[in-house]
PDB file of C-alpha atoms in Angstrom:
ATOM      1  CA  UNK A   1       7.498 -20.426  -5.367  1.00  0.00           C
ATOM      2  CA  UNK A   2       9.681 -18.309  -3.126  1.00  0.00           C
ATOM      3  CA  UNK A   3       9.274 -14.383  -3.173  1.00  0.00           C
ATOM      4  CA  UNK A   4      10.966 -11.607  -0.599  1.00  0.00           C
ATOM      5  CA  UNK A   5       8.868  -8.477  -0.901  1.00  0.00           C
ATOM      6  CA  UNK A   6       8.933  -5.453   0.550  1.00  0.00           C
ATOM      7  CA  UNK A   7       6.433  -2.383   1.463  1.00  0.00           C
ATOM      8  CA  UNK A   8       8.359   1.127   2.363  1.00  0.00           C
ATOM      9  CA  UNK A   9       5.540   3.496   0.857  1.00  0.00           C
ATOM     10  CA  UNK A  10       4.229   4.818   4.204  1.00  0.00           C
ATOM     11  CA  UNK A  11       5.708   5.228   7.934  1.00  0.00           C
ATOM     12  CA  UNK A  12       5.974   1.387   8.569  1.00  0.00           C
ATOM     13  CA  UNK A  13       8.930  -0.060   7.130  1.00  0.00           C
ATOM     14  CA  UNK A  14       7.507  -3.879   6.598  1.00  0.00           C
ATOM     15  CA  UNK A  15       9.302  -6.909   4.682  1.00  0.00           C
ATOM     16  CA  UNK A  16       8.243 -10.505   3.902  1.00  0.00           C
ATOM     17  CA  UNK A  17       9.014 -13.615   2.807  1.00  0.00           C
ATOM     18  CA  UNK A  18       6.867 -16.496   0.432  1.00  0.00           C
ATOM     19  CA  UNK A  19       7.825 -20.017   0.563  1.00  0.00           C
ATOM     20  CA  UNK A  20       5.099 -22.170  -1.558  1.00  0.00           C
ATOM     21  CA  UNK A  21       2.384 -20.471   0.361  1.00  0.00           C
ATOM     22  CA  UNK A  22       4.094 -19.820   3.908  1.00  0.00           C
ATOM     23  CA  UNK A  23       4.439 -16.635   4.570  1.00  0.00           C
ATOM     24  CA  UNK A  24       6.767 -14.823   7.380  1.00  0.00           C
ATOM     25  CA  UNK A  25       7.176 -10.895   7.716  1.00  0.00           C
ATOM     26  CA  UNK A  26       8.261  -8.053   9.960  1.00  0.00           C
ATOM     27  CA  UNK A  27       6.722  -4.643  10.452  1.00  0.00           C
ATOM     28  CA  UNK A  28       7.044  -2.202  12.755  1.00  0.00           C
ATOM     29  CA  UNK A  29       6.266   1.522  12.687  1.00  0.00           C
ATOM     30  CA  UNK A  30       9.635   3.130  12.018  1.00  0.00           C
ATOM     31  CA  UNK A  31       9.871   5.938  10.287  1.00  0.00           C
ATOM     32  CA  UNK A  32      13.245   7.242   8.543  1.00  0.00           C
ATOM     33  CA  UNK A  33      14.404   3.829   9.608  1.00  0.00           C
ATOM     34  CA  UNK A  34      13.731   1.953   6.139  1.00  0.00           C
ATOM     35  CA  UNK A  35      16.672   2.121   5.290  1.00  0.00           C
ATOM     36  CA  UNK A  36      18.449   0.843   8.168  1.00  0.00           C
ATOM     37  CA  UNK A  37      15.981  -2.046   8.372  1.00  0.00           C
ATOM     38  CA  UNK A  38      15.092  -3.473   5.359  1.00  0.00           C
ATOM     39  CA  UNK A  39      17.721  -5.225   3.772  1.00  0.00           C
ATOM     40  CA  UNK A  40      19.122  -6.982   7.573  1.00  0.00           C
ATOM     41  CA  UNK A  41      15.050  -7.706   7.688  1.00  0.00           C
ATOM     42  CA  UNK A  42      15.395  -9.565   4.347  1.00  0.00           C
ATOM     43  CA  UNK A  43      18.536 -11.188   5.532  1.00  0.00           C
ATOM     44  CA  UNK A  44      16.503 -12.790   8.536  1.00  0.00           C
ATOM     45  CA  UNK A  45      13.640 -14.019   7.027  1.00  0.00           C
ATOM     46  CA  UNK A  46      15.904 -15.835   4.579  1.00  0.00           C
ATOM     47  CA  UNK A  47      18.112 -17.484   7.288  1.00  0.00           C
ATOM     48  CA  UNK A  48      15.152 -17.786   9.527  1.00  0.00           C
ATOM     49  CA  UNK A  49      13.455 -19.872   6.250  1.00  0.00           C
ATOM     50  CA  UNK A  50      17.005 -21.634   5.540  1.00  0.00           C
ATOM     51  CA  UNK A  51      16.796 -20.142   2.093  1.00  0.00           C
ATOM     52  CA  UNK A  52      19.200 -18.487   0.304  1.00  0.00           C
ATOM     53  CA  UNK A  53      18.899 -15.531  -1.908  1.00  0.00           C
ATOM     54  CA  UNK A  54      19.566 -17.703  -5.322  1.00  0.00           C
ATOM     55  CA  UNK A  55      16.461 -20.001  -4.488  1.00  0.00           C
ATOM     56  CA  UNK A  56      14.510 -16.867  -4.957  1.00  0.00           C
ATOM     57  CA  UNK A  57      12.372 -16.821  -8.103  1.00  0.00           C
ATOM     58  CA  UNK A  58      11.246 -12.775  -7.990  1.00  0.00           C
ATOM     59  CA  UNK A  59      11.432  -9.811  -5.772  1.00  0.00           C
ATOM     60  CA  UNK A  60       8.452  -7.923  -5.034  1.00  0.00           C
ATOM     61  CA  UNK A  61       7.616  -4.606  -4.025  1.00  0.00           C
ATOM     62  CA  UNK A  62       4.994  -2.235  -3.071  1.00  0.00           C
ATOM     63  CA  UNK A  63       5.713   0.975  -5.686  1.00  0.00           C
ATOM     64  CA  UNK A  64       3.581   3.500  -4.116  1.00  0.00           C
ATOM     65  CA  UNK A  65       1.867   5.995  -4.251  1.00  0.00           C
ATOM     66  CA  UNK A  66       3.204   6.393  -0.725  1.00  0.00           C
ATOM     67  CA  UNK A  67       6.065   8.821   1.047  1.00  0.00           C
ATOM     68  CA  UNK A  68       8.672   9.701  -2.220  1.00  0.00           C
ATOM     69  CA  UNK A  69      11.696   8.691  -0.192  1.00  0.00           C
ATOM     70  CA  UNK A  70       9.925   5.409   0.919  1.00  0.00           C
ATOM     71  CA  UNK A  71       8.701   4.476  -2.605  1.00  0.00           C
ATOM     72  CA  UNK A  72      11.875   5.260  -3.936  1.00  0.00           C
ATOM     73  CA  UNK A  73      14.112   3.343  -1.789  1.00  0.00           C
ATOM     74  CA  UNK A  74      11.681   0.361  -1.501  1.00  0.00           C
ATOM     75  CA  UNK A  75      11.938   0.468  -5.954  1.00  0.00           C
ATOM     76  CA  UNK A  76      15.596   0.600  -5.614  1.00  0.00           C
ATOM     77  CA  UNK A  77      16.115  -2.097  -2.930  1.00  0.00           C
ATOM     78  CA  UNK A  78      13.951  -4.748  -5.188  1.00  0.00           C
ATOM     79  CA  UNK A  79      15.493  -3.569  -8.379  1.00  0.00           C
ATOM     80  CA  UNK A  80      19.191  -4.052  -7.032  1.00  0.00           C
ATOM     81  CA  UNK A  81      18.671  -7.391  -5.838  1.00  0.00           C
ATOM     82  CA  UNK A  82      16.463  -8.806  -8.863  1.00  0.00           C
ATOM     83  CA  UNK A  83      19.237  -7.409 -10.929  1.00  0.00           C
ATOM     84  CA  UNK A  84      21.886  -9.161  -8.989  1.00  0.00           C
ATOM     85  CA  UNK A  85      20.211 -12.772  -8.940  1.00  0.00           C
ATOM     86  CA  UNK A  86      18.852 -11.864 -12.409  1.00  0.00           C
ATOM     87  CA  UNK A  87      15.461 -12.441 -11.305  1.00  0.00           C
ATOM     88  CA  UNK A  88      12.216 -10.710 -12.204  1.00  0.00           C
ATOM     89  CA  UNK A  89      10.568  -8.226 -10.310  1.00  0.00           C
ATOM     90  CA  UNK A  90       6.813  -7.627  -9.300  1.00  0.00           C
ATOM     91  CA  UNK A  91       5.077  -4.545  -8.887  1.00  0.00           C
ATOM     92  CA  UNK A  92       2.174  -4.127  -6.648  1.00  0.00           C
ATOM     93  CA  UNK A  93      -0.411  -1.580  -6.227  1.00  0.00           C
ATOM     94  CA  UNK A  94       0.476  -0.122  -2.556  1.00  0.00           C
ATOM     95  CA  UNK A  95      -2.855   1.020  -2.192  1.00  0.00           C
ATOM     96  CA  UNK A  96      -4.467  -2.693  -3.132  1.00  0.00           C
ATOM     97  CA  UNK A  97      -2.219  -4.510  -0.719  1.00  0.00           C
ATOM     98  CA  UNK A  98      -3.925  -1.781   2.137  1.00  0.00           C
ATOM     99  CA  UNK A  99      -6.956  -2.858   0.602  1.00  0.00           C
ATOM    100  CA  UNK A 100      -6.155  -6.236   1.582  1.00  0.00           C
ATOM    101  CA  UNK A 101      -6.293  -4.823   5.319  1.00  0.00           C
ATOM    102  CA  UNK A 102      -9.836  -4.862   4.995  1.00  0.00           C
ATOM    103  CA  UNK A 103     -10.493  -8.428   5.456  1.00  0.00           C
ATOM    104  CA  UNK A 104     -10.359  -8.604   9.357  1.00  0.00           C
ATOM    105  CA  UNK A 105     -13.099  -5.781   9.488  1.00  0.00           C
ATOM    106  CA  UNK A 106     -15.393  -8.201   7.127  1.00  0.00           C
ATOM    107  CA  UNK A 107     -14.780  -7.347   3.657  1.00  0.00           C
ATOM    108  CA  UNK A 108     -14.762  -9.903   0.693  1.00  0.00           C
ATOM    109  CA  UNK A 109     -17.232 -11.508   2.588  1.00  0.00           C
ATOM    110  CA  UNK A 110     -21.157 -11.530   1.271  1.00  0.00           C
ATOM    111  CA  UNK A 111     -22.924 -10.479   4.678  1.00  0.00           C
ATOM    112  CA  UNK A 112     -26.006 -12.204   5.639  1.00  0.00           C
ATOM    113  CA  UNK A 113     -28.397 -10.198   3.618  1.00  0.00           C
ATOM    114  CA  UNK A 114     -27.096 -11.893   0.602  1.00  0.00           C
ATOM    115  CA  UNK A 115     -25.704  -8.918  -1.075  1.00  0.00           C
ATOM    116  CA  UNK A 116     -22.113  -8.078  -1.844  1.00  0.00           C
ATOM    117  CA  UNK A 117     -21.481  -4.906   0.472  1.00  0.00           C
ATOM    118  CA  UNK A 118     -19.233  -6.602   1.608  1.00  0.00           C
ATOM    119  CA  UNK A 119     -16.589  -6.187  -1.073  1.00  0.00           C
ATOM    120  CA  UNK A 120     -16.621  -2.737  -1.493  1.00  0.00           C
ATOM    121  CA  UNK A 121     -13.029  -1.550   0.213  1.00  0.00           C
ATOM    122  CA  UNK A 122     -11.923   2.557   0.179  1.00  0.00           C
ATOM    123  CA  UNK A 123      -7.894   2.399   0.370  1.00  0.00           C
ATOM    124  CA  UNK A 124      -6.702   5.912   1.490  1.00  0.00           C
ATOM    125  CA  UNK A 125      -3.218   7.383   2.630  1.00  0.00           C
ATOM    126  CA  UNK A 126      -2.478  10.177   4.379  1.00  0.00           C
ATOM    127  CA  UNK A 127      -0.719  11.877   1.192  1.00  0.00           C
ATOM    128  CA  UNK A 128       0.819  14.697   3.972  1.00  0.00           C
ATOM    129  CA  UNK A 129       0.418  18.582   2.239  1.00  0.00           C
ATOM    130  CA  UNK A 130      -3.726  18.355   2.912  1.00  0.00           C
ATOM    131  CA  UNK A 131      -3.716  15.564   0.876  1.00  0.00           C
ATOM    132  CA  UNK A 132      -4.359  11.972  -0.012  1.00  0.00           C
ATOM    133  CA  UNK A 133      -3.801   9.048  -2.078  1.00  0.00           C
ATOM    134  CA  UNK A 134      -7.014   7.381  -2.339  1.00  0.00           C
ATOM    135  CA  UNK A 135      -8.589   3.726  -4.296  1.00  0.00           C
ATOM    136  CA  UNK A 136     -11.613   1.866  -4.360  1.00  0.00           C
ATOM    137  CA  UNK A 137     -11.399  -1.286  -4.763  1.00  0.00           C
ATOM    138  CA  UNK A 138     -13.944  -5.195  -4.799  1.00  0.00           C
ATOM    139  CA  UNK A 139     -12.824  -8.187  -3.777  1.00  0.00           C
ATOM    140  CA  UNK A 140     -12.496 -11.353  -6.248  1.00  0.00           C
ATOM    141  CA  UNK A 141     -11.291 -15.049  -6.229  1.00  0.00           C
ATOM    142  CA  UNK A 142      -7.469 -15.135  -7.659  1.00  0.00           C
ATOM    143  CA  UNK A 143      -5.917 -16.934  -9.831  1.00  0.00           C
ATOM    144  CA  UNK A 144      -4.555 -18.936  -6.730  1.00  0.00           C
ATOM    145  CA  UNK A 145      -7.845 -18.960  -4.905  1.00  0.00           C
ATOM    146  CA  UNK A 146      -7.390 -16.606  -2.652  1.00  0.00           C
ATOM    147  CA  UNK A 147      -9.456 -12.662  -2.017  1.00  0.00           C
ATOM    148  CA  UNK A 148      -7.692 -10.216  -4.165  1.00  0.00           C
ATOM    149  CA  UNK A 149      -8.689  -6.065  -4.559  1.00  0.00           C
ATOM    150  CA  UNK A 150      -9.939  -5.153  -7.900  1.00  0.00           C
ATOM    151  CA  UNK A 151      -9.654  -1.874  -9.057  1.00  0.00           C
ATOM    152  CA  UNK A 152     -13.295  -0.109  -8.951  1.00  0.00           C
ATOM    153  CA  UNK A 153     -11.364   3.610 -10.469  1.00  0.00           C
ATOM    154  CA  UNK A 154      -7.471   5.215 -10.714  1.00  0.00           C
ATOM    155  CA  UNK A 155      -5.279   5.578  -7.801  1.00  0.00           C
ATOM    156  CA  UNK A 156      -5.295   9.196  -7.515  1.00  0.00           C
ATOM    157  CA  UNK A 157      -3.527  12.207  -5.212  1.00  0.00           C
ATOM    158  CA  UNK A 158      -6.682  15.017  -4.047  1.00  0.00           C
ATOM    159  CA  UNK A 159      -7.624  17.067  -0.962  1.00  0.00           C
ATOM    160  CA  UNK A 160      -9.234  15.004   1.635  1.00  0.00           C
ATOM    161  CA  UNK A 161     -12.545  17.144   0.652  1.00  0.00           C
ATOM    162  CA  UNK A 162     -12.574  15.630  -2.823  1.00  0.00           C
ATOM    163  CA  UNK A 163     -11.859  12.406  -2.158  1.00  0.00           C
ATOM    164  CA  UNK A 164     -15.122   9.970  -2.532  1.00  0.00           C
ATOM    165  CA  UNK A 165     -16.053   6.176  -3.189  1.00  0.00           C
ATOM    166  CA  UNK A 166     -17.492   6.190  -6.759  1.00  0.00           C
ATOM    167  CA  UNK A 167     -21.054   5.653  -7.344  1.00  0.00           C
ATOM    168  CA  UNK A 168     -23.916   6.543  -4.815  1.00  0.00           C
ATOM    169  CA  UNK A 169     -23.271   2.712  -2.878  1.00  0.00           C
ATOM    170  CA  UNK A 170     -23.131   2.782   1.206  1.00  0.00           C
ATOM    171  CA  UNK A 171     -21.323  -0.042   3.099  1.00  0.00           C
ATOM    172  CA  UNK A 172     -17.875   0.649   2.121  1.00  0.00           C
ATOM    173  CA  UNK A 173     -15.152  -0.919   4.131  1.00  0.00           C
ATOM    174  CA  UNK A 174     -12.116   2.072   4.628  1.00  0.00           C
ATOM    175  CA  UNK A 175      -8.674   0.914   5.722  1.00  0.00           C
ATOM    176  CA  UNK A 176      -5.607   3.534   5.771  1.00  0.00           C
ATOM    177  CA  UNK A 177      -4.069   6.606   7.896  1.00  0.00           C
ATOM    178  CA  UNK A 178      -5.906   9.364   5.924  1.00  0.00           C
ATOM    179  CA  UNK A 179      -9.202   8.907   6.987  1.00  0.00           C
ATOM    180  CA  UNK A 180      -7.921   9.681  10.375  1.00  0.00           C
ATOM    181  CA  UNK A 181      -5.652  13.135   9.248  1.00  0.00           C
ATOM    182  CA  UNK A 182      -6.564  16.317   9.696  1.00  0.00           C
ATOM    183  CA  UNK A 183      -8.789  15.212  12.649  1.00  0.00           C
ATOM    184  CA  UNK A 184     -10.810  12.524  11.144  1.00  0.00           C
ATOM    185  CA  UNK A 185     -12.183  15.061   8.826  1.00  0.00           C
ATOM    186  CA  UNK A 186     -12.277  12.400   6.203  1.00  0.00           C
ATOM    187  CA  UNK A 187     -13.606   9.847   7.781  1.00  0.00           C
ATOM    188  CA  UNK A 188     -16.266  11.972   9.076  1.00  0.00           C
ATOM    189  CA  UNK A 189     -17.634  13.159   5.608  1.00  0.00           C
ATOM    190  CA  UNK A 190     -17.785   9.658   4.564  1.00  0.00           C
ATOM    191  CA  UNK A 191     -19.229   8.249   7.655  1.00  0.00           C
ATOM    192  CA  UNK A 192     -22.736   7.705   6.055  1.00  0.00           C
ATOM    193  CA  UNK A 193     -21.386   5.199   3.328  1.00  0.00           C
ATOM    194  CA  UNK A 194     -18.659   3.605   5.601  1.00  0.00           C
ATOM    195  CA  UNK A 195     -19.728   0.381   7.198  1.00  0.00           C
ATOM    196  CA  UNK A 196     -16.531  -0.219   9.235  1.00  0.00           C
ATOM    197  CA  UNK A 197     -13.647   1.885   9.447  1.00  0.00           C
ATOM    198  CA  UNK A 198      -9.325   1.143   9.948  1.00  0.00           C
ATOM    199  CA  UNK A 199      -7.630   4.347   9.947  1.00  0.00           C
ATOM    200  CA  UNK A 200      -4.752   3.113  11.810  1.00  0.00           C
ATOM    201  CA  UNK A 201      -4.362   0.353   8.988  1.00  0.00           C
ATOM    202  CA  UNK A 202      -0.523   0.507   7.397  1.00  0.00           C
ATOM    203  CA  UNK A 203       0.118  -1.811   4.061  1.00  0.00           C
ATOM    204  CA  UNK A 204       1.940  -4.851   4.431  1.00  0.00           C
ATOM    205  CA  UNK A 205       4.906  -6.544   2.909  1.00  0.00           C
ATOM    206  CA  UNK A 206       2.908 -10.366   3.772  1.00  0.00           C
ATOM    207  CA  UNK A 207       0.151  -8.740   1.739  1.00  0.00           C
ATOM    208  CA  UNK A 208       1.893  -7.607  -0.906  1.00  0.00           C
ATOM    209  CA  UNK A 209       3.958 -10.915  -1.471  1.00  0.00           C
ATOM    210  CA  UNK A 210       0.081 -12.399  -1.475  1.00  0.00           C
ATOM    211  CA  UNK A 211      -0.390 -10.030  -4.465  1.00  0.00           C
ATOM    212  CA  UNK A 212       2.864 -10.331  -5.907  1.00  0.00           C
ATOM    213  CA  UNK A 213       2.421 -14.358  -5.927  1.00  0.00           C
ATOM    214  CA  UNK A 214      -0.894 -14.185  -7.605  1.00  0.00           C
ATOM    215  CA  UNK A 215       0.457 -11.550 -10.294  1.00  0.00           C
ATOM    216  CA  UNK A 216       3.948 -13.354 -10.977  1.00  0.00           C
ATOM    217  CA  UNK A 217       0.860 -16.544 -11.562  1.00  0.00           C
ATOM    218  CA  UNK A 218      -0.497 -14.549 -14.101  1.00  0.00           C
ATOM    219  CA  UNK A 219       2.675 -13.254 -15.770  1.00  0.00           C
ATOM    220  CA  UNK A 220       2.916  -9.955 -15.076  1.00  0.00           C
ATOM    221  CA  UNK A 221       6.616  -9.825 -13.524  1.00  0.00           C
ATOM    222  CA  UNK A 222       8.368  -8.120 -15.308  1.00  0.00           C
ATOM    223  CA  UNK A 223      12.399  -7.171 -15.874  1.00  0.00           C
ATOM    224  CA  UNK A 224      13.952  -4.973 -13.317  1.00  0.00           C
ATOM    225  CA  UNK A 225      14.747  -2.489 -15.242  1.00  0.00           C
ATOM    226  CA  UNK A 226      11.088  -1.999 -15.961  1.00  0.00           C
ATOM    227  CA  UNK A 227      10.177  -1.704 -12.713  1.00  0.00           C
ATOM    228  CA  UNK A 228       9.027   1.906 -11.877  1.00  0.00           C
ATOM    229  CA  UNK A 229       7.526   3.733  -8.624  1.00  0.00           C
ATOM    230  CA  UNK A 230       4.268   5.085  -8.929  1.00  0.00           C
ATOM    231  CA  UNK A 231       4.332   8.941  -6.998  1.00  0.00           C
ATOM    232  CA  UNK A 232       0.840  10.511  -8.482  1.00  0.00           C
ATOM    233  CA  UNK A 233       2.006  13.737  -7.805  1.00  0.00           C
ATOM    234  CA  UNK A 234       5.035  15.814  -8.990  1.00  0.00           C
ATOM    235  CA  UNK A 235       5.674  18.033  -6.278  1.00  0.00           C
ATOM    236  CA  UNK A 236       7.058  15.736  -3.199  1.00  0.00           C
ATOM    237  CA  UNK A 237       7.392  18.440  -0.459  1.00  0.00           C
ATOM    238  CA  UNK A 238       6.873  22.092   0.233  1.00  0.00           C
ATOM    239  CA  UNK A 239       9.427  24.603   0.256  1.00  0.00           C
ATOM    240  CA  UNK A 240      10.496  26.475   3.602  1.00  0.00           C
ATOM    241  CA  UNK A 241       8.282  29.216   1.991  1.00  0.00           C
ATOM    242  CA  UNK A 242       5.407  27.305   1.728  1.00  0.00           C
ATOM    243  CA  UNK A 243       5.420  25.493   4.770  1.00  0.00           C
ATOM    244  CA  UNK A 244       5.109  28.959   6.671  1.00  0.00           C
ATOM    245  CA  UNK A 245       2.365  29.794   4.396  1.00  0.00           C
ATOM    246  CA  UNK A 246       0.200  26.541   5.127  1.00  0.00           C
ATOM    247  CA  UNK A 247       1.159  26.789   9.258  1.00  0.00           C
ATOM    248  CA  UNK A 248       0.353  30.724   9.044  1.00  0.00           C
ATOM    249  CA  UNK A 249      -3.172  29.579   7.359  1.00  0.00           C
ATOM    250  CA  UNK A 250      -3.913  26.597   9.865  1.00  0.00           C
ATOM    251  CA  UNK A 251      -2.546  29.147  13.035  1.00  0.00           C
ATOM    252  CA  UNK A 252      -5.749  31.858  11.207  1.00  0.00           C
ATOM    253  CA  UNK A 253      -8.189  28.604  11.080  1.00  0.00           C
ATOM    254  CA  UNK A 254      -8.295  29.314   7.285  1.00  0.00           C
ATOM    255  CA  UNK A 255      -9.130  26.302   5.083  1.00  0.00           C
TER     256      UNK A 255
END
């Protein structure tokens, strides 16, 4: 099978190819740059592969929640060229390919004790506006074999003070940039039922084509047109207004 995907949700503009299995990408922190790199990105990894864009069999992209611009442009990039090779396209949870950034720090693994804490992942974006897009998640064996997130509650948008693994479990494994906002605050609150801890940890395009392969297995492509960005919240940005109200409140050290 042979998938391009691509992951624009957050600051790191990130693109990859899958050829049966082999898997290239690029990513690189770049933000307001996604559009300038992802589509000469794709256009590398092809040549780089030798393949061109009609050997493709589906597009895949991470839909968010993530930055509106970068969800929005990442949805539209996919759609346009699964439209134009009349291929299908593949959504994927942005939050469960960060989830999948877990796996270096331990996670899907059973640790010695014999238990499964080591499963348990806490996806969670820096939402910007005091707040954050947050998922739990367990690992299970695909339909190809390989670690995949399963979803342990709903993707959802809250204040960093809200936001909490469900259950009363410890040993949670947290990947993403919002348990390192607003000065760690985050991670700090969770600290007693966090086992290891990425807050510099971005989603991937590579992961999401992993996801992307294993969902396309399991037929849930679907037609282009269908293809729709997940945003969680209504209200993308602050007015001018607004933003001198929230700097006015953090300059008077009110919550």
């Amino acid at each position: 099978m042979k998938l391009l995907a691509f992951e624009l949700s957050t600051e790191a503009c990130s693109v990859a190819l899958w050829v049966d299995g082999d898997v290239r990408g690029r990513h690189e922190i770049a933000p307001r740059r996604h559009a300038e790199l992802a589509l000469p990105w794709a256009e590398a990894l092809l040549a780089e592969a030798g393949i061109a864009k009609s050997q493709l069999d589906a597009v895949a992209v991470g839909r968010g929640p993530g930055a509106f611009t970068g969800v929005r442009l990442g949805v539209a990039i996919a759609q346009g060229i699964a439209l134009a090779l009349d291929r299908p396209a593949v959504p994927v949870s942005t939050l469960a390919a960060l989830a999948l950034r877990a796996v270096p720090l331990g996670a899907g693994l059973v640790d010695a004790r014999g238990d499964d804490a080591g499963d348990r992942v806490f996806a969670a974006i820096d939402a910007r506006m005091r707040e954050v897009y947050v998922a739990a998640f367990a690992f299970e064996r695909g339909i190809d074999g390989g670690l995949h997130p399963r979803p342990l509650d709903d993707a959802r948008v809250q204040p960093p003070d809200a936001a909490m693994p469900p259950g009363e479990v410890t040993g949670w494994y947290g990947v993403g940039t919002a348990l390192a906002a607003e000065g760690g605050a985050l991670r700090t609150r969770l600290a007693p039922r966090l086992r290891a801890v990425d807050a510099d940890a971005l989603p991937h395009a590579t992961d999401v084509a992993a996801l992307a392969h294993a969902a396309f297995l399991r037929g849930e492509a679907v037609a282009p047109e269908q293809l729709e960005p997940a945003y969680l919240r209504n209200q993308v940005a602050l007015t001018l207004v607004e933003q001198q109200a929230l700097r006015a409140r953090r300059d008077a050290g009110a919550p």
